[in-house]
Amino acid sequence: MTTRPRPLPFPAALGLALLLPVQAVALAGAAHAHGDTLKVVITGQQAGKVTADVTWENDGDPVEEAVAATVNAVSADGSRTAGPWRLVRGTGGAATWTTAETLPPGTWTVTVDAGFPSLGHAQQEVAVPVVDPAPPTASSGASPAPSPSGAPATATASAPPASATSPASAPASDSDDARWWTTAGVAGIALAGAAAGILLRRRRLRRL
């Protein structure tokens, strides 16, 4: 035997019917507390990278979720284009976003279109200056100053003339002179002895 559920009293049913729409509105209000659009403000560039602040339109709170937004740029004369690039979180604050790519020097019309977590749009003219290269540093080493005569400072002193007699050659000449006198004396003694022998032989022959 089946039993049918008893119907709610009229006041209780009426209260439940009124409570459901109120809960739905409360949930919808909590879901859309920040608003349904994003406020995108292009703030300029840093080293050629486009920078922008992304907040909620209604209360200005920064977006905690990941932002899906594309960046496009057109040069002032329309001859060059850049993008589409995506925005990534920057380091300047919770609402700061930037690009990983850099714009070349020049004036650009930059457009940002956001699609998540809500829609947002911004367009701004951005000027990227030309960065001059750093001047070369002067060498710290100084070249040696030339001598007054024009000769290099490292030139060595000239050698003495070959005709100059060194002190070491004097003992050698003295020894040569001593040897000559010794040889001459020996030869003289030998000649004198030979002459004396001849005279003695002649005397002996005369006696015989």
CSV table of C-alpha atoms in Angstrom, one decimal:
chain,number,residue,atom,x,y,z
A,1,MET,CA,0.0,0.0,0.0
A,2,THR,CA,1.6,3.3,-1.1
A,3,THR,CA,1.3,6.5,0.8
A,4,ARG,CA,1.2,9.9,-0.8
A,5,PRO,CA,3.3,12.7,0.7
A,6,ARG,CA,1.2,15.2,2.6
A,7,PRO,CA,1.1,18.6,0.9
A,8,LEU,CA,2.8,21.5,2.6
A,9,PRO,CA,0.6,24.0,4.3
A,10,PHE,CA,0.0,27.1,2.2
A,11,PRO,CA,2.2,29.4,4.3
A,12,ALA,CA,5.2,27.1,4.2
A,13,ALA,CA,4.8,26.6,0.4
A,14,LEU,CA,4.6,30.3,-0.1
A,15,GLY,CA,7.7,30.9,2.0
A,16,LEU,CA,9.7,28.3,0.0
A,17,ALA,CA,8.6,29.8,-3.3
A,18,LEU,CA,9.8,33.2,-2.2
A,19,LEU,CA,13.1,31.9,-0.7
A,20,LEU,CA,14.3,30.3,-3.9
A,21,PRO,CA,14.3,33.5,-6.1
A,22,VAL,CA,16.1,35.4,-3.2
A,23,GLN,CA,18.8,32.7,-3.0
A,24,ALA,CA,19.2,32.7,-6.8
A,25,VAL,CA,19.6,36.5,-6.8
A,26,ALA,CA,22.1,36.3,-3.9
A,27,LEU,CA,24.2,33.7,-5.7
A,28,ALA,CA,24.2,35.7,-8.9
A,29,GLY,CA,25.2,38.8,-7.0
A,30,ALA,CA,28.1,37.0,-5.3
A,31,ALA,CA,29.2,35.7,-8.7
A,32,HIS,CA,29.1,39.1,-10.3
A,33,ALA,CA,30.3,41.2,-7.3
A,34,HIS,CA,33.2,42.6,-9.3
A,35,GLY,CA,31.0,43.3,-12.3
A,36,ASP,CA,30.8,41.7,-15.7
A,37,THR,CA,33.4,43.8,-17.5
A,38,LEU,CA,37.2,44.4,-17.2
A,39,LYS,CA,38.8,47.9,-17.1
A,40,VAL,CA,41.9,47.8,-19.2
A,41,VAL,CA,44.2,50.9,-19.1
A,42,ILE,CA,47.4,50.9,-21.3
A,43,THR,CA,50.0,52.6,-19.1
A,44,GLY,CA,52.9,52.7,-21.6
A,45,GLN,CA,56.0,50.6,-22.2
A,46,GLN,CA,59.1,49.5,-20.4
A,47,ALA,CA,62.1,48.7,-22.6
A,48,GLY,CA,59.7,48.2,-25.5
A,49,LYS,CA,57.3,45.9,-23.6
A,50,VAL,CA,53.7,47.1,-23.5
A,51,THR,CA,52.3,47.6,-19.9
A,52,ALA,CA,48.7,47.7,-18.8
A,53,ASP,CA,46.6,47.7,-15.7
A,54,VAL,CA,43.6,45.3,-15.6
A,55,THR,CA,41.0,45.7,-12.9
A,56,TRP,CA,37.3,45.0,-12.5
A,57,GLU,CA,35.1,47.7,-13.8
A,58,ASN,CA,32.7,48.1,-10.9
A,59,ASP,CA,35.0,48.1,-7.8
A,60,GLY,CA,38.5,48.5,-9.3
A,61,ASP,CA,39.9,45.4,-7.7
A,62,PRO,CA,42.8,43.6,-9.5
A,63,VAL,CA,41.9,40.5,-11.4
A,64,GLU,CA,43.1,37.4,-9.4
A,65,GLU,CA,42.3,35.0,-12.2
A,66,ALA,CA,44.4,34.5,-15.3
A,67,VAL,CA,43.6,37.1,-17.9
A,68,ALA,CA,43.2,36.0,-21.5
A,69,ALA,CA,44.0,39.1,-23.6
A,70,THR,CA,45.7,39.8,-26.9
A,71,VAL,CA,47.9,42.8,-27.8
A,72,ASN,CA,48.2,44.2,-31.3
A,73,ALA,CA,50.2,47.2,-32.5
A,74,VAL,CA,50.3,49.3,-35.7
A,75,SER,CA,53.0,51.8,-36.5
A,76,ALA,CA,52.1,55.5,-37.1
A,77,ASP,CA,52.4,55.2,-40.9
A,78,GLY,CA,50.7,51.8,-41.0
A,79,SER,CA,53.6,50.1,-42.6
A,80,ARG,CA,54.5,47.9,-39.7
A,81,THR,CA,52.4,45.7,-37.4
A,82,ALA,CA,53.2,43.6,-34.3
A,83,GLY,CA,51.3,40.9,-32.5
A,84,PRO,CA,49.0,39.3,-31.6
A,85,TRP,CA,50.8,38.9,-28.3
A,86,ARG,CA,49.4,37.9,-24.9
A,87,LEU,CA,49.5,39.7,-21.6
A,88,VAL,CA,51.4,38.1,-18.7
A,89,ARG,CA,51.6,39.3,-15.1
A,90,GLY,CA,54.1,42.1,-14.5
A,91,THR,CA,56.1,43.0,-11.4
A,92,GLY,CA,54.7,46.5,-10.8
A,93,GLY,CA,51.7,45.4,-8.8
A,94,ALA,CA,48.7,43.1,-8.6
A,95,ALA,CA,46.9,44.9,-11.4
A,96,THR,CA,50.0,45.2,-13.7
A,97,TRP,CA,50.2,43.2,-16.9
A,98,THR,CA,52.8,43.3,-19.7
A,99,THR,CA,54.0,41.5,-22.8
A,100,ALA,CA,57.0,39.2,-23.1
A,101,GLU,CA,57.8,40.6,-26.5
A,102,THR,CA,59.2,44.1,-27.2
A,103,LEU,CA,58.1,46.8,-29.7
A,104,PRO,CA,60.8,48.3,-32.0
A,105,PRO,CA,61.5,52.0,-31.6
A,106,GLY,CA,58.8,54.3,-33.0
A,107,THR,CA,55.2,55.4,-32.4
A,108,TRP,CA,52.6,52.7,-32.2
A,109,THR,CA,48.8,52.4,-31.8
A,110,VAL,CA,48.4,49.6,-29.3
A,111,THR,CA,45.1,47.7,-28.8
A,112,VAL,CA,44.3,45.3,-26.0
A,113,ASP,CA,41.3,43.0,-26.2
A,114,ALA,CA,40.5,40.8,-23.1
A,115,GLY,CA,38.1,37.8,-23.3
A,116,PHE,CA,38.5,36.1,-19.9
A,117,PRO,CA,37.4,36.2,-17.1
A,118,SER,CA,35.3,39.0,-18.7
A,119,LEU,CA,35.4,41.3,-21.7
A,120,GLY,CA,37.7,44.4,-21.8
A,121,HIS,CA,39.1,46.7,-24.4
A,122,ALA,CA,41.6,49.5,-24.6
A,123,GLN,CA,43.5,51.5,-27.2
A,124,GLN,CA,46.4,53.8,-26.7
A,125,GLU,CA,49.3,55.4,-28.6
A,126,VAL,CA,52.7,54.3,-27.2
A,127,ALA,CA,56.1,55.8,-28.2
A,128,VAL,CA,59.2,53.6,-27.9
A,129,PRO,CA,62.3,55.8,-27.9
A,130,VAL,CA,65.6,55.0,-29.6
A,131,VAL,CA,68.2,53.9,-27.1
A,132,ASP,CA,71.7,55.1,-28.0
A,133,PRO,CA,74.5,52.5,-27.6
A,134,ALA,CA,76.9,53.0,-24.7
A,135,PRO,CA,80.1,54.9,-25.8
A,136,PRO,CA,83.2,52.7,-25.8
A,137,THR,CA,85.3,53.1,-22.7
A,138,ALA,CA,88.8,54.5,-23.1
A,139,SER,CA,91.7,52.2,-22.6
A,140,SER,CA,93.4,52.6,-19.2
A,141,GLY,CA,96.9,51.7,-20.5
A,142,ALA,CA,99.0,54.7,-21.7
A,143,SER,CA,101.6,54.4,-24.4
A,144,PRO,CA,105.2,55.3,-23.4
A,145,ALA,CA,106.3,58.8,-24.3
A,146,PRO,CA,108.8,59.1,-27.1
A,147,SER,CA,112.3,60.1,-26.2
A,148,PRO,CA,113.5,63.6,-27.2
A,149,SER,CA,115.7,62.2,-30.0
A,150,GLY,CA,112.7,60.3,-31.5
A,151,ALA,CA,114.2,56.9,-30.6
A,152,PRO,CA,112.0,54.4,-28.7
A,153,ALA,CA,112.2,54.5,-24.9
A,154,THR,CA,113.3,50.9,-24.8
A,155,ALA,CA,116.4,51.3,-26.9
A,156,THR,CA,119.5,49.9,-25.3
A,157,ALA,CA,122.8,51.7,-24.9
A,158,SER,CA,125.3,51.3,-27.8
A,159,ALA,CA,128.1,48.8,-27.4
A,160,PRO,CA,131.7,50.1,-27.0
A,161,PRO,CA,133.8,50.2,-30.2
A,162,ALA,CA,135.6,47.0,-31.1
A,163,SER,CA,139.0,48.7,-31.0
A,164,ALA,CA,138.7,49.3,-27.3
A,165,THR,CA,140.8,46.9,-25.3
A,166,SER,CA,139.1,45.1,-22.5
A,167,PRO,CA,140.9,44.7,-19.2
A,168,ALA,CA,140.9,40.9,-19.6
A,169,SER,CA,143.1,41.2,-22.7
A,170,ALA,CA,146.1,42.8,-20.8
A,171,PRO,CA,147.2,39.6,-18.9
A,172,ALA,CA,147.1,37.7,-22.2
A,173,SER,CA,149.5,40.1,-23.9
A,174,ASP,CA,151.9,39.9,-20.9
A,175,SER,CA,152.0,36.2,-21.0
A,176,ASP,CA,152.8,36.3,-24.8
A,177,ASP,CA,155.7,38.6,-24.1
A,178,ALA,CA,157.1,36.4,-21.4
A,179,ARG,CA,156.9,33.4,-23.7
A,180,TRP,CA,158.8,35.3,-26.5
A,181,TRP,CA,161.6,36.3,-24.2
A,182,THR,CA,161.9,32.8,-22.8
A,183,THR,CA,162.1,31.3,-26.3
A,184,ALA,CA,164.7,33.9,-27.4
A,185,GLY,CA,166.8,33.2,-24.3
A,186,VAL,CA,166.8,29.4,-24.9
A,187,ALA,CA,167.8,29.9,-28.5
A,188,GLY,CA,170.6,32.3,-27.5
A,189,ILE,CA,172.0,29.8,-25.0
A,190,ALA,CA,171.9,27.0,-27.5
A,191,LEU,CA,173.8,29.1,-30.1
A,192,ALA,CA,176.4,30.1,-27.5
A,193,GLY,CA,176.9,26.4,-26.5
A,194,ALA,CA,177.3,25.4,-30.2
A,195,ALA,CA,179.9,28.1,-30.8
A,196,ALA,CA,181.8,27.1,-27.7
A,197,GLY,CA,181.9,23.5,-28.9
A,198,ILE,CA,183.2,24.5,-32.3
A,199,LEU,CA,186.0,26.5,-30.7
A,200,LEU,CA,187.0,23.6,-28.4
A,201,ARG,CA,187.2,21.3,-31.4
A,202,ARG,CA,189.4,23.7,-33.3
A,203,ARG,CA,191.8,24.0,-30.4
A,204,ARG,CA,192.1,20.2,-30.1
A,205,LEU,CA,192.8,19.9,-33.7
A,206,ARG,CA,195.6,22.5,-33.6
A,207,ARG,CA,197.3,20.7,-30.7
A,208,LEU,CA,197.3,17.5,-32.6
